[in-house]
Amino acid sequence: AAYTGDGTFLSSTSPVLSQTVFQSIASIHLASSVNPAYVGQPVTFSVVVSGTPSTPTGSVTFKQGSTALGTVPLSNGQASFTTTFPKSESVSIVASYSGDQNYQAGNSNVIKQVINQYTSSTTLASSVNPSTYGQAVTFTATVSSAGPTPTGTVTFKNGSKSLGKVTLSSGAAKITVSTLAVGTSSITASYSGDAANAKSTSPALKQVVNKATSATSIVSSVNPSKVGKKVTFTATVSSPTTTPTGTVAFMDGTKQLGTGTLAKGKASYSTSTLSAGSHNITAVYAGNADIEGSTSPVLVQIVN
């Protein structure tokens, strides 16, 4: 401060006064556009940096923990940054203000950003229900989600027994089986989930499996035959979905001549005790746990 003096007093200058001006502390507030969010869903983080008397300038760096996500210059004291998250997790987000000539650098409040998987839904359908023992049945699982198309695998089960694991294609997976037992099977499809979509299991599908049908035919090795000469009767048992196993009874009218065990669908019985005359020969297949029984048409065996 310099005094100019007057008629009575001389001019003079004061000692120098060192005046320190400190930077102000700005208010830094961070907000999320959606919390919780889903995997892959855009989330915008917005920060407002305010102070008195002037509007803060500079830039803001958005951080996930100690990792910088991006730096954005302030505009009228505001900045925003949009990003997505690749997996289900909970992360800490903070905005670090760079400061300027009037305001100190500082950090915003910490946001706990929660990222969830989308819920998924799995449905299961059968290509044929009821089916027949030995018949090929295709089960199709469809997995849907409000998020991205589900990827991963589906495990098909019959009760607690795995039928197989199949990779999803366009949200669907198929498996074909022909080994289901006769009766009612409880089939489910369990989706493994992926980064964006949560696991899910279909409701149980009740697959009914009926016994397979059979048809029996019979032929004679020689007809007519001679008394005392050997005649061999051969029965053939077929089924549309499987190869029959079990036994065949060879009948002369209501009298059983003998039995034969099926091998590759055929069974034979030989006899040389048929009396002279006509004999009504049939082959009776008893069936088994999986295949219905059947009786051949009558073969009239002439014995001379």
mmCIF file of N, CA, C and O in Angstrom, residues 190-278:
data_model
loop_
_atom_site.group_PDB
_atom_site.id
_atom_site.type_symbol
_atom_site.label_atom_id
_atom_site.label_comp_id
_atom_site.label_asym_id
_atom_site.label_seq_id
_atom_site.Cartn_x
_atom_site.Cartn_y
_atom_site.Cartn_z
ATOM 1 N N SER A 190 -32.080 -79.380 -18.126
ATOM 2 C CA SER A 190 -31.464 -78.393 -17.236
ATOM 3 C C SER A 190 -30.461 -77.552 -18.015
ATOM 4 O O SER A 190 -29.492 -78.080 -18.581
ATOM 5 N N TYR A 191 -30.701 -76.230 -18.040
ATOM 6 C CA TYR A 191 -29.831 -75.287 -18.748
ATOM 7 C C TYR A 191 -28.692 -74.863 -17.828
ATOM 8 O O TYR A 191 -28.910 -74.512 -16.675
ATOM 9 N N SER A 192 -27.464 -74.847 -18.357
ATOM 10 C CA SER A 192 -26.264 -74.568 -17.562
ATOM 11 C C SER A 192 -26.100 -73.100 -17.220
ATOM 12 O O SER A 192 -25.389 -72.756 -16.266
ATOM 13 N N GLY A 193 -26.751 -72.204 -17.988
ATOM 14 C CA GLY A 193 -26.515 -70.780 -17.810
ATOM 15 C C GLY A 193 -25.275 -70.331 -18.565
ATOM 16 O O GLY A 193 -24.467 -71.149 -19.016
ATOM 17 N N ASP A 194 -25.121 -69.009 -18.717
ATOM 18 C CA ASP A 194 -23.907 -68.436 -19.299
ATOM 19 C C ASP A 194 -23.616 -67.132 -18.583
ATOM 20 O O ASP A 194 -24.196 -66.851 -17.529
ATOM 21 N N ALA A 195 -22.715 -66.319 -19.123
ATOM 22 C CA ALA A 195 -22.328 -65.091 -18.424
ATOM 23 C C ALA A 195 -23.521 -64.165 -18.212
ATOM 24 O O ALA A 195 -23.649 -63.522 -17.165
ATOM 25 N N ALA A 196 -24.414 -64.123 -19.183
ATOM 26 C CA ALA A 196 -25.528 -63.174 -19.113
ATOM 27 C C ALA A 196 -26.818 -63.772 -18.572
ATOM 28 O O ALA A 196 -27.667 -63.048 -18.056
ATOM 29 N N ASN A 197 -26.978 -65.102 -18.696
ATOM 30 C CA ASN A 197 -28.253 -65.739 -18.368
ATOM 31 C C ASN A 197 -28.095 -66.769 -17.248
ATOM 32 O O ASN A 197 -27.147 -67.570 -17.259
ATOM 33 N N ALA A 198 -29.048 -66.759 -16.325
ATOM 34 C CA ALA A 198 -29.001 -67.666 -15.183
ATOM 35 C C ALA A 198 -29.463 -69.068 -15.579
ATOM 36 O O ALA A 198 -30.104 -69.272 -16.601
ATOM 37 N N LYS A 199 -29.144 -70.040 -14.736
ATOM 38 C CA LYS A 199 -29.553 -71.424 -14.938
ATOM 39 C C LYS A 199 -31.068 -71.555 -14.837
ATOM 40 O O LYS A 199 -31.726 -70.741 -14.187
ATOM 41 N N SER A 200 -31.601 -72.610 -15.462
ATOM 42 C CA SER A 200 -33.016 -72.930 -15.283
ATOM 43 C C SER A 200 -33.251 -74.382 -15.670
ATOM 44 O O SER A 200 -32.464 -74.976 -16.414
ATOM 45 N N THR A 201 -34.321 -74.945 -15.139
ATOM 46 C CA THR A 201 -34.691 -76.331 -15.429
ATOM 47 C C THR A 201 -36.158 -76.364 -15.851
ATOM 48 O O THR A 201 -37.005 -75.696 -15.256
ATOM 49 N N SER A 202 -36.426 -77.166 -16.857
ATOM 50 C CA SER A 202 -37.799 -77.269 -17.369
ATOM 51 C C SER A 202 -38.685 -78.018 -16.375
ATOM 52 O O SER A 202 -38.198 -78.787 -15.542
ATOM 53 N N PRO A 203 -39.996 -77.812 -16.457
ATOM 54 C CA PRO A 203 -40.905 -78.722 -15.735
ATOM 55 C C PRO A 203 -40.722 -80.142 -16.267
ATOM 56 O O PRO A 203 -40.325 -80.345 -17.420
ATOM 57 N N ALA A 204 -41.003 -81.126 -15.417
ATOM 58 C CA ALA A 204 -40.861 -82.528 -15.830
ATOM 59 C C ALA A 204 -41.895 -82.874 -16.901
ATOM 60 O O ALA A 204 -43.067 -82.505 -16.794
ATOM 61 N N LEU A 205 -41.435 -83.562 -17.925
ATOM 62 C CA LEU A 205 -42.318 -84.045 -18.983
ATOM 63 C C LEU A 205 -42.552 -85.531 -18.758
ATOM 64 O O LEU A 205 -41.593 -86.308 -18.644
ATOM 65 N N LYS A 206 -43.811 -85.934 -18.652
ATOM 66 C CA LYS A 206 -44.149 -87.340 -18.436
ATOM 67 C C LYS A 206 -44.223 -88.059 -19.785
ATOM 68 O O LYS A 206 -45.172 -87.887 -20.537
ATOM 69 N N GLN A 207 -43.177 -88.825 -20.084
ATOM 70 C CA GLN A 207 -43.120 -89.558 -21.346
ATOM 71 C C GLN A 207 -43.644 -90.972 -21.124
ATOM 72 O O GLN A 207 -43.080 -91.745 -20.342
ATOM 73 N N VAL A 208 -44.743 -91.303 -21.803
ATOM 74 C CA VAL A 208 -45.337 -92.634 -21.684
ATOM 75 C C VAL A 208 -44.766 -93.529 -22.777
ATOM 76 O O VAL A 208 -44.780 -93.167 -23.960
ATOM 77 N N VAL A 209 -44.262 -94.701 -22.382
ATOM 78 C CA VAL A 209 -43.700 -95.665 -23.326
ATOM 79 C C VAL A 209 -44.511 -96.952 -23.232
ATOM 80 O O VAL A 209 -44.567 -97.597 -22.174
ATOM 81 N N ASN A 210 -45.156 -97.300 -24.321
ATOM 82 C CA ASN A 210 -45.947 -98.528 -24.375
ATOM 83 C C ASN A 210 -45.114 -99.699 -24.877
ATOM 84 O O ASN A 210 -44.077 -99.513 -25.519
ATOM 85 N N LYS A 211 -45.609 -100.928 -24.592
ATOM 86 C CA LYS A 211 -44.935 -102.107 -25.117
ATOM 87 C C LYS A 211 -44.980 -102.092 -26.646
ATOM 88 O O LYS A 211 -45.933 -101.621 -27.257
ATOM 89 N N ALA A 212 -43.922 -102.627 -27.248
ATOM 90 C CA ALA A 212 -43.895 -102.750 -28.704
ATOM 91 C C ALA A 212 -44.798 -103.904 -29.134
ATOM 92 O O ALA A 212 -44.961 -104.891 -28.411
ATOM 93 N N THR A 213 -45.381 -103.773 -30.308
ATOM 94 C CA THR A 213 -46.178 -104.870 -30.849
ATOM 95 C C THR A 213 -45.261 -105.906 -31.503
ATOM 96 O O THR A 213 -44.102 -105.627 -31.812
ATOM 97 N N SER A 214 -45.794 -107.097 -31.692
ATOM 98 C CA SER A 214 -45.029 -108.148 -32.369
ATOM 99 C C SER A 214 -45.923 -108.894 -33.357
ATOM 100 O O SER A 214 -47.156 -108.843 -33.247
ATOM 101 N N ALA A 215 -45.299 -109.571 -34.293
ATOM 102 C CA ALA A 215 -46.016 -110.421 -35.256
ATOM 103 C C ALA A 215 -45.212 -111.709 -35.410
ATOM 104 O O ALA A 215 -43.984 -111.675 -35.526
ATOM 105 N N THR A 216 -45.919 -112.839 -35.377
ATOM 106 C CA THR A 216 -45.257 -114.142 -35.446
ATOM 107 C C THR A 216 -45.742 -114.911 -36.667
ATOM 108 O O THR A 216 -46.945 -114.953 -36.960
ATOM 109 N N SER A 217 -44.804 -115.520 -37.353
ATOM 110 C CA SER A 217 -45.126 -116.394 -38.487
ATOM 111 C C SER A 217 -44.424 -117.737 -38.282
ATOM 112 O O SER A 217 -43.481 -117.839 -37.481
ATOM 113 N N ILE A 218 -44.892 -118.774 -38.980
ATOM 114 C CA ILE A 218 -44.311 -120.107 -38.822
ATOM 115 C C ILE A 218 -44.222 -120.801 -40.179
ATOM 116 O O ILE A 218 -45.106 -120.624 -41.039
ATOM 117 N N VAL A 219 -43.151 -121.548 -40.376
ATOM 118 C CA VAL A 219 -42.972 -122.353 -41.595
ATOM 119 C C VAL A 219 -42.512 -123.758 -41.199
ATOM 120 O O VAL A 219 -41.974 -123.971 -40.107
ATOM 121 N N SER A 220 -42.760 -124.685 -42.103
ATOM 122 C CA SER A 220 -42.354 -126.085 -41.895
ATOM 123 C C SER A 220 -41.221 -126.421 -42.854
ATOM 124 O O SER A 220 -41.183 -125.936 -43.994
ATOM 125 N N SER A 221 -40.311 -127.280 -42.391
ATOM 126 C CA SER A 221 -39.186 -127.684 -43.238
ATOM 127 C C SER A 221 -39.635 -128.612 -44.361
ATOM 128 O O SER A 221 -39.012 -128.656 -45.427
ATOM 129 N N VAL A 222 -40.736 -129.351 -44.133
ATOM 130 C CA VAL A 222 -41.259 -130.247 -45.165
ATOM 131 C C VAL A 222 -42.749 -130.462 -44.921
ATOM 132 O O VAL A 222 -43.177 -130.758 -43.803
ATOM 133 N N ASN A 223 -43.540 -130.265 -45.956
ATOM 134 C CA ASN A 223 -44.996 -130.383 -45.817
ATOM 135 C C ASN A 223 -45.602 -130.679 -47.194
ATOM 136 O O ASN A 223 -45.470 -129.884 -48.120
ATOM 137 N N PRO A 224 -46.206 -131.884 -47.356
ATOM 138 C CA PRO A 224 -46.464 -132.920 -46.323
ATOM 139 C C PRO A 224 -45.195 -133.675 -45.935
ATOM 140 O O PRO A 224 -44.205 -133.657 -46.648
ATOM 141 N N SER A 225 -45.299 -134.336 -44.782
ATOM 142 C CA SER A 225 -44.185 -135.139 -44.275
ATOM 143 C C SER A 225 -44.629 -136.586 -44.104
ATOM 144 O O SER A 225 -45.802 -136.920 -44.290
ATOM 145 N N LYS A 226 -43.693 -137.434 -43.756
ATOM 146 C CA LYS A 226 -43.961 -138.849 -43.541
ATOM 147 C C LYS A 226 -43.972 -139.161 -42.047
ATOM 148 O O LYS A 226 -43.247 -138.535 -41.262
ATOM 149 N N VAL A 227 -44.802 -140.127 -41.676
ATOM 150 C CA VAL A 227 -44.831 -140.570 -40.277
ATOM 151 C C VAL A 227 -43.430 -141.021 -39.875
ATOM 152 O O VAL A 227 -42.765 -141.762 -40.602
ATOM 153 N N GLY A 228 -42.972 -140.544 -38.733
ATOM 154 C CA GLY A 228 -41.668 -140.929 -38.208
ATOM 155 C C GLY A 228 -40.517 -140.095 -38.733
ATOM 156 O O GLY A 228 -39.393 -140.236 -38.261
ATOM 157 N N LYS A 229 -40.774 -139.246 -39.701
ATOM 158 C CA LYS A 229 -39.716 -138.404 -40.235
ATOM 159 C C LYS A 229 -39.697 -137.051 -39.507
ATOM 160 O O LYS A 229 -40.723 -136.527 -39.087
ATOM 161 N N LYS A 230 -38.512 -136.519 -39.388
ATOM 162 C CA LYS A 230 -38.353 -135.264 -38.644
ATOM 163 C C LYS A 230 -38.887 -134.074 -39.438
ATOM 164 O O LYS A 230 -38.629 -133.934 -40.633
ATOM 165 N N VAL A 231 -39.615 -133.261 -38.721
ATOM 166 C CA VAL A 231 -40.115 -131.999 -39.276
ATOM 167 C C VAL A 231 -39.627 -130.875 -38.360
ATOM 168 O O VAL A 231 -39.749 -130.966 -37.133
ATOM 169 N N THR A 232 -39.092 -129.849 -38.966
ATOM 170 C CA THR A 232 -38.633 -128.691 -38.182
ATOM 171 C C THR A 232 -39.543 -127.498 -38.457
ATOM 172 O O THR A 232 -39.737 -127.116 -39.614
ATOM 173 N N PHE A 233 -40.098 -126.969 -37.388
ATOM 174 C CA PHE A 233 -40.925 -125.764 -37.488
ATOM 175 C C PHE A 233 -40.082 -124.564 -37.057
ATOM 176 O O PHE A 233 -39.418 -124.606 -36.005
ATOM 177 N N THR A 234 -40.122 -123.535 -37.872
ATOM 178 C CA THR A 234 -39.359 -122.323 -37.565
ATOM 179 C C THR A 234 -40.311 -121.141 -37.440
ATOM 180 O O THR A 234 -41.092 -120.861 -38.356
ATOM 181 N N ALA A 235 -40.214 -120.479 -36.287
ATOM 182 C CA ALA A 235 -41.037 -119.283 -36.030
ATOM 183 C C ALA A 235 -40.167 -118.036 -36.191
ATOM 184 O O ALA A 235 -39.015 -117.996 -35.749
ATOM 185 N N THR A 236 -40.745 -117.021 -36.814
ATOM 186 C CA THR A 236 -40.085 -115.721 -36.940
ATOM 187 C C THR A 236 -40.957 -114.680 -36.244
ATOM 188 O O THR A 236 -42.144 -114.549 -36.561
ATOM 189 N N VAL A 237 -40.345 -113.994 -35.286
ATOM 190 C CA VAL A 237 -41.078 -112.967 -34.528
ATOM 191 C C VAL A 237 -40.444 -111.614 -34.852
ATOM 192 O O VAL A 237 -39.227 -111.428 -34.699
ATOM 193 N N SER A 238 -41.260 -110.676 -35.281
ATOM 194 C CA SER A 238 -40.762 -109.345 -35.644
ATOM 195 C C SER A 238 -41.492 -108.268 -34.854
ATOM 196 O O SER A 238 -42.583 -108.485 -34.328
ATOM 197 N N SER A 239 -40.849 -107.102 -34.781
ATOM 198 C CA SER A 239 -41.442 -105.934 -34.119
ATOM 199 C C SER A 239 -40.985 -104.710 -34.896
ATOM 200 O O SER A 239 -39.853 -104.668 -35.394
ATOM 201 N N PRO A 240 -41.818 -103.685 -35.019
ATOM 202 C CA PRO A 240 -41.429 -102.501 -35.803
ATOM 203 C C PRO A 240 -40.345 -101.658 -35.173
ATOM 204 O O PRO A 240 -39.706 -100.861 -35.851
ATOM 205 N N THR A 241 -40.091 -101.826 -33.865
ATOM 206 C CA THR A 241 -39.147 -100.924 -33.202
ATOM 207 C C THR A 241 -37.984 -101.628 -32.511
ATOM 208 O O THR A 241 -37.057 -100.964 -32.061
ATOM 209 N N THR A 242 -38.016 -102.952 -32.416
ATOM 210 C CA THR A 242 -36.953 -103.656 -31.704
ATOM 211 C C THR A 242 -36.914 -105.112 -32.143
ATOM 212 O O THR A 242 -37.840 -105.591 -32.811
ATOM 213 N N THR A 243 -35.852 -105.809 -31.786
ATOM 214 C CA THR A 243 -35.741 -107.242 -32.089
ATOM 215 C C THR A 243 -36.256 -108.034 -30.893
ATOM 216 O O THR A 243 -35.695 -107.935 -29.794
ATOM 217 N N PRO A 244 -37.303 -108.821 -31.072
ATOM 218 C CA PRO A 244 -37.878 -109.561 -29.942
ATOM 219 C C PRO A 244 -36.913 -110.598 -29.363
ATOM 220 O O PRO A 244 -36.097 -111.192 -30.070
ATOM 221 N N THR A 245 -37.021 -110.790 -28.069
ATOM 222 C CA THR A 245 -36.306 -111.847 -27.358
ATOM 223 C C THR A 245 -37.323 -112.611 -26.522
ATOM 224 O O THR A 245 -38.449 -112.182 -26.336
ATOM 225 N N GLY A 246 -36.898 -113.781 -26.039
ATOM 226 C CA GLY A 246 -37.794 -114.589 -25.211
ATOM 227 C C GLY A 246 -37.987 -115.964 -25.819
ATOM 228 O O GLY A 246 -37.112 -116.474 -26.526
ATOM 229 N N THR A 247 -39.146 -116.567 -25.572
ATOM 230 C CA THR A 247 -39.395 -117.942 -26.009
ATOM 231 C C THR A 247 -40.653 -118.037 -26.860
ATOM 232 O O THR A 247 -41.547 -117.188 -26.777
ATOM 233 N N VAL A 248 -40.697 -119.080 -27.663
ATOM 234 C CA VAL A 248 -41.847 -119.379 -28.510
ATOM 235 C C VAL A 248 -42.310 -120.795 -28.184
ATOM 236 O O VAL A 248 -41.505 -121.726 -28.097
ATOM 237 N N ALA A 249 -43.616 -120.949 -27.974
ATOM 238 C CA ALA A 249 -44.194 -122.279 -27.751
ATOM 239 C C ALA A 249 -44.787 -122.766 -29.079
ATOM 240 O O ALA A 249 -45.529 -122.031 -29.733
ATOM 241 N N PHE A 250 -44.452 -123.987 -29.449
ATOM 242 C CA PHE A 250 -44.987 -124.592 -30.675
ATOM 243 C C PHE A 250 -46.152 -125.487 -30.289
ATOM 244 O O PHE A 250 -46.012 -126.401 -29.467
ATOM 245 N N MET A 251 -47.309 -125.204 -30.867
ATOM 246 C CA MET A 251 -48.545 -125.861 -30.472
ATOM 247 C C MET A 251 -49.105 -126.703 -31.623
ATOM 248 O O MET A 251 -49.053 -126.307 -32.797
ATOM 249 N N ASP A 252 -49.620 -127.866 -31.241
ATOM 250 C CA ASP A 252 -50.397 -128.710 -32.165
ATOM 251 C C ASP A 252 -51.832 -128.640 -31.656
ATOM 252 O O ASP A 252 -52.214 -129.375 -30.730
ATOM 253 N N GLY A 253 -52.617 -127.723 -32.219
ATOM 254 C CA GLY A 253 -53.933 -127.448 -31.642
ATOM 255 C C GLY A 253 -53.745 -126.806 -30.290
ATOM 256 O O GLY A 253 -53.104 -125.757 -30.160
ATOM 257 N N THR A 254 -54.268 -127.479 -29.244
ATOM 258 C CA THR A 254 -54.105 -126.952 -27.881
ATOM 259 C C THR A 254 -52.973 -127.643 -27.133
ATOM 260 O O THR A 254 -52.712 -127.333 -25.972
ATOM 261 N N LYS A 255 -52.316 -128.599 -27.797
ATOM 262 C CA LYS A 255 -51.237 -129.363 -27.170
ATOM 263 C C LYS A 255 -49.895 -128.715 -27.498
ATOM 264 O O LYS A 255 -49.588 -128.425 -28.660
ATOM 265 N N GLN A 256 -49.107 -128.469 -26.457
ATOM 266 C CA GLN A 256 -47.779 -127.896 -26.669
ATOM 267 C C GLN A 256 -46.807 -128.992 -27.063
ATOM 268 O O GLN A 256 -46.639 -129.981 -26.354
ATOM 269 N N LEU A 257 -46.158 -128.795 -28.227
ATOM 270 C CA LEU A 257 -45.139 -129.740 -28.682
ATOM 271 C C LEU A 257 -43.796 -129.483 -28.015
ATOM 272 O O LEU A 257 -43.048 -130.419 -27.714
ATOM 273 N N GLY A 258 -43.484 -128.229 -27.814
ATOM 274 C CA GLY A 258 -42.194 -127.849 -27.237
ATOM 275 C C GLY A 258 -41.982 -126.350 -27.356
ATOM 276 O O GLY A 258 -42.865 -125.615 -27.809
ATOM 277 N N THR A 259 -40.811 -125.903 -26.942
ATOM 278 C CA THR A 259 -40.500 -124.465 -26.980
ATOM 279 C C THR A 259 -39.148 -124.255 -27.654
ATOM 280 O O THR A 259 -38.326 -125.166 -27.768
ATOM 281 N N GLY A 260 -38.938 -123.045 -28.066
ATOM 282 C CA GLY A 260 -37.656 -122.628 -28.629
ATOM 283 C C GLY A 260 -37.328 -121.219 -28.176
ATOM 284 O O GLY A 260 -38.227 -120.404 -27.945
ATOM 285 N N THR A 261 -36.034 -120.939 -28.012
ATOM 286 C CA THR A 261 -35.597 -119.608 -27.586
ATOM 287 C C THR A 261 -35.236 -118.773 -28.800
ATOM 288 O O THR A 261 -34.528 -119.239 -29.703
ATOM 289 N N LEU A 262 -35.725 -117.554 -28.826
ATOM 290 C CA LEU A 262 -35.468 -116.664 -29.953
ATOM 291 C C LEU A 262 -34.002 -116.259 -30.013
ATOM 292 O O LEU A 262 -33.372 -115.941 -28.986
ATOM 293 N N ALA A 263 -33.473 -116.293 -31.232
ATOM 294 C CA ALA A 263 -32.139 -115.773 -31.508
ATOM 295 C C ALA A 263 -32.235 -114.981 -32.805
ATOM 296 O O ALA A 263 -32.589 -115.535 -33.849
ATOM 297 N N LYS A 264 -31.995 -113.672 -32.707
ATOM 298 C CA LYS A 264 -32.154 -112.787 -33.862
ATOM 299 C C LYS A 264 -33.565 -112.887 -34.445
ATOM 300 O O LYS A 264 -33.762 -112.846 -35.657
ATOM 301 N N GLY A 265 -34.522 -113.040 -33.552
ATOM 302 C CA GLY A 265 -35.912 -113.047 -33.964
ATOM 303 C C GLY A 265 -36.434 -114.371 -34.474
ATOM 304 O O GLY A 265 -37.569 -114.445 -34.934
ATOM 305 N N LYS A 266 -35.651 -115.455 -34.386
ATOM 306 C CA LYS A 266 -36.096 -116.777 -34.876
ATOM 307 C C LYS A 266 -35.932 -117.835 -33.794
ATOM 308 O O LYS A 266 -34.993 -117.794 -32.988
ATOM 309 N N ALA A 267 -36.869 -118.822 -33.832
ATOM 310 C CA ALA A 267 -36.803 -119.966 -32.924
ATOM 311 C C ALA A 267 -37.307 -121.195 -33.675
ATOM 312 O O ALA A 267 -38.200 -121.088 -34.524
ATOM 313 N N SER A 268 -36.726 -122.342 -33.366
ATOM 314 C CA SER A 268 -37.093 -123.582 -34.082
ATOM 315 C C SER A 268 -37.397 -124.703 -33.109
ATOM 316 O O SER A 268 -36.925 -124.721 -31.961
ATOM 317 N N TYR A 269 -38.206 -125.671 -33.630
ATOM 318 C CA TYR A 269 -38.501 -126.887 -32.864
ATOM 319 C C TYR A 269 -38.648 -128.020 -33.868
ATOM 320 O O TYR A 269 -39.326 -127.897 -34.884
ATOM 321 N N SER A 270 -37.990 -129.136 -33.560
ATOM 322 C CA SER A 270 -38.041 -130.309 -34.446
ATOM 323 C C SER A 270 -38.720 -131.472 -33.746
ATOM 324 O O SER A 270 -38.534 -131.691 -32.530
ATOM 325 N N THR A 271 -39.510 -132.238 -34.524
ATOM 326 C CA THR A 271 -40.185 -133.414 -33.972
ATOM 327 C C THR A 271 -40.326 -134.474 -35.061
ATOM 328 O O THR A 271 -40.385 -134.161 -36.246
ATOM 329 N N SER A 272 -40.363 -135.740 -34.622
ATOM 330 C CA SER A 272 -40.614 -136.866 -35.555
ATOM 331 C C SER A 272 -41.746 -137.739 -35.018
ATOM 332 O O SER A 272 -41.879 -138.903 -35.389
ATOM 333 N N THR A 273 -42.550 -137.184 -34.133
ATOM 334 C CA THR A 273 -43.592 -137.966 -33.455
ATOM 335 C C THR A 273 -44.996 -137.596 -33.905
ATOM 336 O O THR A 273 -45.981 -138.040 -33.296
ATOM 337 N N LEU A 274 -45.113 -136.806 -34.934
ATOM 338 C CA LEU A 274 -46.452 -136.425 -35.394
ATOM 339 C C LEU A 274 -47.152 -137.634 -36.017
ATOM 340 O O LEU A 274 -46.566 -138.379 -36.811
ATOM 341 N N SER A 275 -48.388 -137.818 -35.633
ATOM 342 C CA SER A 275 -49.166 -138.947 -36.173
ATOM 343 C C SER A 275 -49.692 -138.613 -37.560
ATOM 344 O O SER A 275 -49.695 -137.453 -37.978
ATOM 345 N N ALA A 276 -50.109 -139.631 -38.256
ATOM 346 C CA ALA A 276 -50.655 -139.426 -39.606
ATOM 347 C C ALA A 276 -51.928 -138.590 -39.516
ATOM 348 O O ALA A 276 -52.719 -138.704 -38.576
ATOM 349 N N GLY A 277 -52.066 -137.682 -40.478
ATOM 350 C CA GLY A 277 -53.252 -136.834 -40.516
ATOM 351 C C GLY A 277 -52.861 -135.369 -40.624
ATOM 352 O O GLY A 277 -51.715 -135.018 -40.928
ATOM 353 N N SER A 278 -53.844 -134.538 -40.350
ATOM 354 C CA SER A 278 -53.621 -133.084 -40.409
ATOM 355 C C SER A 278 -53.403 -132.530 -39.007
ATOM 356 O O SER A 278 -54.134 -132.902 -38.063
#
